[in-house]
Short mmCIF file of C-alpha atoms in Angstrom, two decimals:
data_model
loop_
_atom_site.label_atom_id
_atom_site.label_comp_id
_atom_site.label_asym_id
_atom_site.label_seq_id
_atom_site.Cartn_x
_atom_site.Cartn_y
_atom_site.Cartn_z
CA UNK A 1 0.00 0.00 0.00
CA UNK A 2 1.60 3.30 -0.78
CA UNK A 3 2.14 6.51 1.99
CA UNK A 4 -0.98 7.99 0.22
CA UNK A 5 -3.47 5.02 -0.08
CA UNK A 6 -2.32 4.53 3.57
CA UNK A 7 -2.28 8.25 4.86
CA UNK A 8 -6.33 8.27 3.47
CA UNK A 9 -7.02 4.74 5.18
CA UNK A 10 -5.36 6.17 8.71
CA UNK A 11 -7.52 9.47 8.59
CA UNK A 12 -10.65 7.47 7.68
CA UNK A 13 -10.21 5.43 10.44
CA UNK A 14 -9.31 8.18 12.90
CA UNK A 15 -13.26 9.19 12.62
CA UNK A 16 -12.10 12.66 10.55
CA UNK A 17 -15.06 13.46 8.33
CA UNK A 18 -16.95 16.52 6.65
CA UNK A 19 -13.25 18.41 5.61
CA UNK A 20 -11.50 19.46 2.95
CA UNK A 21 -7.81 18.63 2.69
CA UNK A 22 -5.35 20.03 -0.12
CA UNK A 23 -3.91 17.99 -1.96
CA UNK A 24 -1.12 20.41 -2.95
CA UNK A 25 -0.19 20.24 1.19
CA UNK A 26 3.37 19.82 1.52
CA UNK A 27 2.60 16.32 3.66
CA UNK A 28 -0.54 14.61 3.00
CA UNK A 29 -1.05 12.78 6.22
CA UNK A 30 -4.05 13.94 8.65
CA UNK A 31 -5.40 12.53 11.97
CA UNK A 32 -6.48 14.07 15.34
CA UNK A 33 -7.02 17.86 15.06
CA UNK A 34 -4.16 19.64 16.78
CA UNK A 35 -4.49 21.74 20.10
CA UNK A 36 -2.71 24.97 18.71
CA UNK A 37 -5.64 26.46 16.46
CA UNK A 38 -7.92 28.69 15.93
CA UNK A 39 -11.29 27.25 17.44
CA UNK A 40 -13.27 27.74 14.34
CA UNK A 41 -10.72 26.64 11.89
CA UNK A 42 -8.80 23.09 11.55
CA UNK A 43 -5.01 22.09 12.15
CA UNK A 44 -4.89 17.99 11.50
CA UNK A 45 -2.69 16.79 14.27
CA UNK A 46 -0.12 14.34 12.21
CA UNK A 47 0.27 18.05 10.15
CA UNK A 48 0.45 20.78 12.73
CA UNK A 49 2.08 23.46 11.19
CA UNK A 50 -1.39 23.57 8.97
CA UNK A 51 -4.45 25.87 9.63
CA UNK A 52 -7.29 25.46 7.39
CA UNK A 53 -10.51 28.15 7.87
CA UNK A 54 -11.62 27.07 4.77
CA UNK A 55 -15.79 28.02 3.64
CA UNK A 56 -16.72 29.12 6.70
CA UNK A 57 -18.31 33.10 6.33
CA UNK A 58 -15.15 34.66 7.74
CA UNK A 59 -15.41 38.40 7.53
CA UNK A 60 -11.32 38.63 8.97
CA UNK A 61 -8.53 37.11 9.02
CA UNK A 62 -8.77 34.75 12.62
CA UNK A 63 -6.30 34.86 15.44
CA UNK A 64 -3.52 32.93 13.76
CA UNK A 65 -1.27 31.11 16.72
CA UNK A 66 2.63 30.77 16.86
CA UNK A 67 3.83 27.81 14.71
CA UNK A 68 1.74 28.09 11.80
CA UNK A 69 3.56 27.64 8.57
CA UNK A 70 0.69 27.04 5.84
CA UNK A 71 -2.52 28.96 6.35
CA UNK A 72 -5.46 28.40 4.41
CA UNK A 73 -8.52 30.83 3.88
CA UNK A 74 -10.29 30.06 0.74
CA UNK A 75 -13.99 30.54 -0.08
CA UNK A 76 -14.92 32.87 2.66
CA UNK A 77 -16.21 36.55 2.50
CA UNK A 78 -12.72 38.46 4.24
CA UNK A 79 -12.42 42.03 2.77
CA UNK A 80 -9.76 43.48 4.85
CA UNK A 81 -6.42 42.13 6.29
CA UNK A 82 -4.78 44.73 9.11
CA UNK A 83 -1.15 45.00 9.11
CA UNK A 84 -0.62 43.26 12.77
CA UNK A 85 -3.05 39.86 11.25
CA UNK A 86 0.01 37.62 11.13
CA UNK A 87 2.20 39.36 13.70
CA UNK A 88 2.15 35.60 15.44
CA UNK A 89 3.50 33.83 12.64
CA UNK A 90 6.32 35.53 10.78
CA UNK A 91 7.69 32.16 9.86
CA UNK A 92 4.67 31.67 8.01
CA UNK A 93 5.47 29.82 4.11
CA UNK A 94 1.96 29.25 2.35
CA UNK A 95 -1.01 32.12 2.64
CA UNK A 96 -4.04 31.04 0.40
CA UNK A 97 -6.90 33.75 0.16
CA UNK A 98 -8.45 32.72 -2.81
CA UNK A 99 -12.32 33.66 -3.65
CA UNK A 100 -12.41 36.03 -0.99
CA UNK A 101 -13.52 39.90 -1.32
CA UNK A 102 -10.27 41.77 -0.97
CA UNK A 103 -9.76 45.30 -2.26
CA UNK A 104 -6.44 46.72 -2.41
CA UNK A 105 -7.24 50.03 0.09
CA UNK A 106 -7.79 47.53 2.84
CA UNK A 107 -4.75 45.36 2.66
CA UNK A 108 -2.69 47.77 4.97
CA UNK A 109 0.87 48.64 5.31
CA UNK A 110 3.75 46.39 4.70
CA UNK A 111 1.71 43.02 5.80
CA UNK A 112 3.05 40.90 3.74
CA UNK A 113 6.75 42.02 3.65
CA UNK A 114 6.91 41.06 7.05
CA UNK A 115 6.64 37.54 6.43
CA UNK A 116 10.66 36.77 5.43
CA UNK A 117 9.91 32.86 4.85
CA UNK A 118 6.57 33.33 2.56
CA UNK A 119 6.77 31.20 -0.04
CA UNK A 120 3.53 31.15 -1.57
CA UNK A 121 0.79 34.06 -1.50
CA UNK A 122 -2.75 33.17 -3.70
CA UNK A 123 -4.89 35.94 -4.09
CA UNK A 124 -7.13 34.46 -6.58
CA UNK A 125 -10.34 35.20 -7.23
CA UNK A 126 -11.06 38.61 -5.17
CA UNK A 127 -11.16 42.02 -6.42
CA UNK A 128 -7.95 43.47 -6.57
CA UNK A 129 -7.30 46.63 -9.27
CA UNK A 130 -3.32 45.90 -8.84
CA UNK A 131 -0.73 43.89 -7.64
CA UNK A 132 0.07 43.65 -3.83
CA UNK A 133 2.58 44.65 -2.13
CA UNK A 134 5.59 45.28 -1.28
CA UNK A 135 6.15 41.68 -0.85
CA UNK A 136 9.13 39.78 0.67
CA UNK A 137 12.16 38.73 -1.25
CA UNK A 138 11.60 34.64 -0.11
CA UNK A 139 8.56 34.81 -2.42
CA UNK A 140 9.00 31.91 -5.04
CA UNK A 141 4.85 31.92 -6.15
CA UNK A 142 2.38 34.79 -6.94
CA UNK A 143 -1.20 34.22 -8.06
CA UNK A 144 -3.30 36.95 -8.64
CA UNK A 145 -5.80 35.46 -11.33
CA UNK A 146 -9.47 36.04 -11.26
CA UNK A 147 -9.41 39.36 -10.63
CA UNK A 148 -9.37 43.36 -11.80
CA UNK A 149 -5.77 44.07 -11.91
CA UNK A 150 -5.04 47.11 -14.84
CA UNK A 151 -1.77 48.15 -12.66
CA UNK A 152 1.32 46.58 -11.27
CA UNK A 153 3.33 47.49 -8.73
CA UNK A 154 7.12 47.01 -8.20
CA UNK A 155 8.07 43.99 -8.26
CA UNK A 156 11.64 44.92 -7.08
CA UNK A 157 13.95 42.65 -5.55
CA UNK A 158 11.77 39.64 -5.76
CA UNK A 159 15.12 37.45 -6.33
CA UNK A 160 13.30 34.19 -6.27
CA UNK A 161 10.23 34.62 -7.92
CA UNK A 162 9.73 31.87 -10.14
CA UNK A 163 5.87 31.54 -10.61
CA UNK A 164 3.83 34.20 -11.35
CA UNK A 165 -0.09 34.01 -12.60
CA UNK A 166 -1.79 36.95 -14.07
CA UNK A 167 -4.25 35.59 -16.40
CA UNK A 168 -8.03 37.05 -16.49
CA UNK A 169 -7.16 40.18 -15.36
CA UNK A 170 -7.57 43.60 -17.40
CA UNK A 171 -4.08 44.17 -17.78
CA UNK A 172 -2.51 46.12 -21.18
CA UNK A 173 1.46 45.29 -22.70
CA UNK A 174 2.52 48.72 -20.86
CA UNK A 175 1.52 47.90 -17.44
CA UNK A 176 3.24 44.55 -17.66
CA UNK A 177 6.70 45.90 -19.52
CA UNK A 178 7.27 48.52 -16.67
CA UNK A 179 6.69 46.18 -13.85
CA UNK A 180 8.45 42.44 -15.13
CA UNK A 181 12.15 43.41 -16.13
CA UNK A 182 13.72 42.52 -13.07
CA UNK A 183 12.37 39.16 -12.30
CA UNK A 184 15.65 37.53 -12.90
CA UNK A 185 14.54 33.89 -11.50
CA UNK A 186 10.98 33.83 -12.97
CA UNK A 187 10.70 30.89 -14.55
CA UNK A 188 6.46 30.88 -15.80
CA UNK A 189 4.29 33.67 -16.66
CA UNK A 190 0.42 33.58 -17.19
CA UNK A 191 -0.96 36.50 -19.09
CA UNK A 192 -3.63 34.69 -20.62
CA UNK A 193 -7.35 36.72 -20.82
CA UNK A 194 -6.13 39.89 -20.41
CA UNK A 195 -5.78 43.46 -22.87
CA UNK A 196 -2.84 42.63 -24.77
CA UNK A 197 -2.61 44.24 -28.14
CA UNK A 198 1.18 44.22 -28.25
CA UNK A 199 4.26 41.29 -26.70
CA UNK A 200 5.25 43.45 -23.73
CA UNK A 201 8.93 44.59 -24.23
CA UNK A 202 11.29 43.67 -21.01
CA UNK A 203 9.69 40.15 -19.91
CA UNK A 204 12.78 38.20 -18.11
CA UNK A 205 14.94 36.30 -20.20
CA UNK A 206 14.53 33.19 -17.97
CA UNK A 207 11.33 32.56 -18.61
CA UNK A 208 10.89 28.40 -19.51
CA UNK A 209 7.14 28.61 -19.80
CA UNK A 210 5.05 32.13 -21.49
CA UNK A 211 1.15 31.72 -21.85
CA UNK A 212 -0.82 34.72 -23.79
CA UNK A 213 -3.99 33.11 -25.09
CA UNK A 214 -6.87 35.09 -25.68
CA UNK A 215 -5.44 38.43 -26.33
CA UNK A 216 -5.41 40.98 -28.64
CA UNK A 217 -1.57 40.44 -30.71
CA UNK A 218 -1.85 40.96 -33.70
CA UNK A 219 1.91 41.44 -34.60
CA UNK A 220 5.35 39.33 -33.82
CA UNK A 221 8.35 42.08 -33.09
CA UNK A 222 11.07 40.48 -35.16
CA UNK A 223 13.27 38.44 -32.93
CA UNK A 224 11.38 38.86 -30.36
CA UNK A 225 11.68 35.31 -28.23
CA UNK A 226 15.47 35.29 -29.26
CA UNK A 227 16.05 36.50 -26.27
CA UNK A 228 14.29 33.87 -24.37
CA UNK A 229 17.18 30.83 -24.65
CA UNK A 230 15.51 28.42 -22.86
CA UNK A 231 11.63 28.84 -23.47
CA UNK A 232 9.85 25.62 -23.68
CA UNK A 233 6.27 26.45 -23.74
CA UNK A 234 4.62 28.86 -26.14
CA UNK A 235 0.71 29.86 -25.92
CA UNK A 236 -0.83 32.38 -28.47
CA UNK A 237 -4.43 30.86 -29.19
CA UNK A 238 -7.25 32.91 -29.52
CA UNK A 239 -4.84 36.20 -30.59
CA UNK A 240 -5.35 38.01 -33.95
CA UNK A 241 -2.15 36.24 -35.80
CA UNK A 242 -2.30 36.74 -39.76
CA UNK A 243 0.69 36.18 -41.90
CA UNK A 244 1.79 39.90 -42.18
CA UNK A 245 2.16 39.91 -38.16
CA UNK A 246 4.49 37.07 -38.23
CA UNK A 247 7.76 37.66 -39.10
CA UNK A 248 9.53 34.33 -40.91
CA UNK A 249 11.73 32.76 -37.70
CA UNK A 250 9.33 34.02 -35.41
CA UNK A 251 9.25 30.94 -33.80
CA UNK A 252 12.28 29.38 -34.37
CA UNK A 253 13.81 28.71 -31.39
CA UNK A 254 16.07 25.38 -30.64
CA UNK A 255 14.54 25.16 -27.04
CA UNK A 256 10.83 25.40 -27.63
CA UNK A 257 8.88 21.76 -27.28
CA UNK A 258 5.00 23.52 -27.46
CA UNK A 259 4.02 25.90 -29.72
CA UNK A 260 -0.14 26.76 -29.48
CA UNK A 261 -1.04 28.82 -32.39
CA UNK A 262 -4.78 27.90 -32.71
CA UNK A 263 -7.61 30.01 -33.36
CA UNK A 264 -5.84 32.63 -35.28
CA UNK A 265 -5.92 33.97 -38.85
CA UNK A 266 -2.78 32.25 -40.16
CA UNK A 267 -3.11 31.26 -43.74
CA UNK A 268 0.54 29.11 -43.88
CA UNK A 269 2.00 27.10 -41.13
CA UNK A 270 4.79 29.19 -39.31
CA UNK A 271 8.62 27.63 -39.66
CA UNK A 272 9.54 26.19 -36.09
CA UNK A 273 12.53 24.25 -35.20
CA UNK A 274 13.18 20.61 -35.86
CA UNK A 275 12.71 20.38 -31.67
CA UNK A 276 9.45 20.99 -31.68
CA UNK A 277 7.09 18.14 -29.76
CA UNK A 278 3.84 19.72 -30.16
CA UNK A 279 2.51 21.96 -32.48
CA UNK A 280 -1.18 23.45 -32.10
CA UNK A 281 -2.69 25.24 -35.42
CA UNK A 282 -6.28 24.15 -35.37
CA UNK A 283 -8.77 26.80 -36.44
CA UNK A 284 -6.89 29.15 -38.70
CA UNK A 285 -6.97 29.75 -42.84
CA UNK A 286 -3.92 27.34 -43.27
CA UNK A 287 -4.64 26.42 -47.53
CA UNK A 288 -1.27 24.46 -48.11
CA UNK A 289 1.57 22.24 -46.19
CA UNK A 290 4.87 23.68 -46.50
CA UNK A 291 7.02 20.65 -45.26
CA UNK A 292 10.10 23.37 -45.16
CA UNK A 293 8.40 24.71 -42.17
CA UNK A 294 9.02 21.49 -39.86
CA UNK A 295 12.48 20.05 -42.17
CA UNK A 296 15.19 22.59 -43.76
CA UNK A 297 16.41 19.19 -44.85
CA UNK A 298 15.35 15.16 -45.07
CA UNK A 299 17.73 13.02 -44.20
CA UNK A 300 18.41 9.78 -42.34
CA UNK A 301 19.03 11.99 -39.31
CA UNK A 302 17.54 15.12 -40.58
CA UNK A 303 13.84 15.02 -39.53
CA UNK A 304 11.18 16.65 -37.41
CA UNK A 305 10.31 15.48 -33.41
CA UNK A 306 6.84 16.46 -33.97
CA UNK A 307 4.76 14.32 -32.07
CA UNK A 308 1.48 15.76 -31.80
CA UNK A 309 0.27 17.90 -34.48
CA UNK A 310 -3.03 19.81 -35.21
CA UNK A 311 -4.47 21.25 -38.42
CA UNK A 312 -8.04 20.48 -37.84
CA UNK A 313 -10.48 23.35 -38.53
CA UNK A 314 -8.65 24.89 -41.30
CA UNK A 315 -9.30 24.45 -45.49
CA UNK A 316 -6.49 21.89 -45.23
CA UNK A 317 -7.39 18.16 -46.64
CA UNK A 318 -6.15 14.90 -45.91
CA UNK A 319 -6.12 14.65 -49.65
CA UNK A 320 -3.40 17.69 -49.86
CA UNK A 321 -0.92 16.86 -47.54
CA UNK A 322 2.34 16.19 -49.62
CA UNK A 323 3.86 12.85 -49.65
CA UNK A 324 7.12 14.13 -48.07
CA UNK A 325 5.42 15.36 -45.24
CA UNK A 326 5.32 11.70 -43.39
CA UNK A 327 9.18 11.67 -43.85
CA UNK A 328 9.60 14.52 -41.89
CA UNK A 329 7.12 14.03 -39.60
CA UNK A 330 8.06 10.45 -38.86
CA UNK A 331 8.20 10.10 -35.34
CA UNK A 332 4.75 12.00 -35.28
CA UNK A 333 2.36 9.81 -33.42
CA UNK A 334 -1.03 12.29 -33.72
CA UNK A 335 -1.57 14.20 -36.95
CA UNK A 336 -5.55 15.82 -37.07
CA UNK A 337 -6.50 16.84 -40.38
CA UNK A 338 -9.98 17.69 -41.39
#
């Protein structure tokens, strides 16, 4: 039996019932409820550095008690936090406040740049017109989704930022270029579903992951991701991509494994590197198959690593597809085609 088949079978037969647990906890093994806790919120005793106050109509944040390391607070109706609310636990790593009512004028003073070990800080799902802060320079993961963010603050000095979610929010490219440049450890950005007409300028160079679906770009600066030497995933789908806007080795880069293109305007298939894993097109105007866009070259050892592939949606034919194209796509185990 493995540690989490068993960890569920202990805590069912330790009689605890009617809570949620997160499964993202850094320990997943619950029992007896622990002493040290708030009385209206639960700290499982086999994981006591743990609070969860989780759905239950809070209006505040409760009396949080020495020890606590990962505080939970989701799904309750808290519009305020006052700057002395975690004056208990300044060792505190994981604050969760998602779907919660928090407005930016009542988040006061430097609350969360007290907290030197905080790891992670959610703020999903409230209704926030900008960014936090300041925040402290252990932060590693910032959500801030599901809100009504057009602004953001400084994000100096966050050394070891790594994660950072933005998506549906109502942010525009200049908001995010003046705010992003010195995130020299961030790793993935989510900027999906916001006001994007134009690729911000200034995005960190270390960035391994870049989602911007469901914008408005409409245009591809030349050279633009040749900065970005070790981007692996690529999201564009649902932009306003045509042919003109898109620039020949746009996407061309040696380290890039997913490309998403879909639901765009292209009429011809984009030339990517022979790296490539997974390439989404569905829903454009693609009319022909270039095979030069996947292989400069066939060869015994001169081929494409496309594995998954998708042209569905488009004027494209099963009928059209040249006969080269299975040479170069021979390691391809998913090609959709009308």
């Amino acid at each position: 039996m493995n540690l989490c088949v068993l960890a569920l079978v202990l805590a069912l037969a330790s009689g605890v019932s009617g809570h949620y647990y997160d499964y993202d906890a850094p320990l997943f093994m619950y029992g007896q409820l622990s002493l040290n806790c708030a009385p209206e919120c639960s700290c499982p005793h086999n994981y006591p550095t743990a609070m969860y106050c989780d759905d239950l109509k809070l209006k505040s944040v409760p009396m949080v008690p020495p020890g606590i390391q990962y505080l939970y607070l989701r799904n309750n109706q808290i519009d305020h936090i006052d700057e002395k609310a975690f004056e208990n636990v300044t060792d505190l790593q994981w604050l969760i406040l998602d779907h919660n009512l928090l407005e930016n004028s009542k988040i006061k003073g430097k609350v969360f740049s007290k907290l030197k070990q905080l790891k992670k800080l959610h703020i999903n799902y409230n209704n926030l017109t900008e960014s936090v802060g300041p925040l402290p320079k252990s932060l590693q993961d910032l959500q801030l989704t599901n809100n009504k963010i057009s602004k953001l603050g400084s994000f100096e000095g966050l050394a070891n930022l790594t994660f950072l979610h933005l998506q549906y929010n109502q942010l525009k490219e200049d908001a995010v270029s003046a705010s992003l440049k010195g995130l020299k450890s961030l790793e993935y950005l989510d900027l999906s579903f916001n006001q994007i007409s134009k690729l911000p300028s200034g995005l960190p160079a270390s960035l391994l992951t870049l989602y911007l679906d469901s914008n408005k770009i409409s245009n591809i600066p030349d050279e633009y991701f040749k900065r970005f030497t070790g981007l692996q995933y690529l999201r564009l789908s649902h932009n306003q991509l045509a042919d003109s806007g898109v620039p020949g080795n746009s996407f061309n880069i040696s380290s890039l494994l997913e490309l998403d293109l879909s639901y765009n305007k292209l009429k011809s298939i984009p030339t990517v590197n022979e790296n490539l894993e997974n390439y989404y097109l569905e829903v454009n105007q693609l009319e022909k198959f270039e095979v030069k866009s996947f292989c400069k070259i066939l060869g015994p050892l001169s081929y494409s690593k496309i594995q998954h592939l998708r042209l569905d949606g488009n004027p494209l034919t099963q009928s059209s597809l040249p006969p080269d194209m299975y040479e170069c796509l021979r390691v391809a185990n998913e090609i959709t085609v009308n």
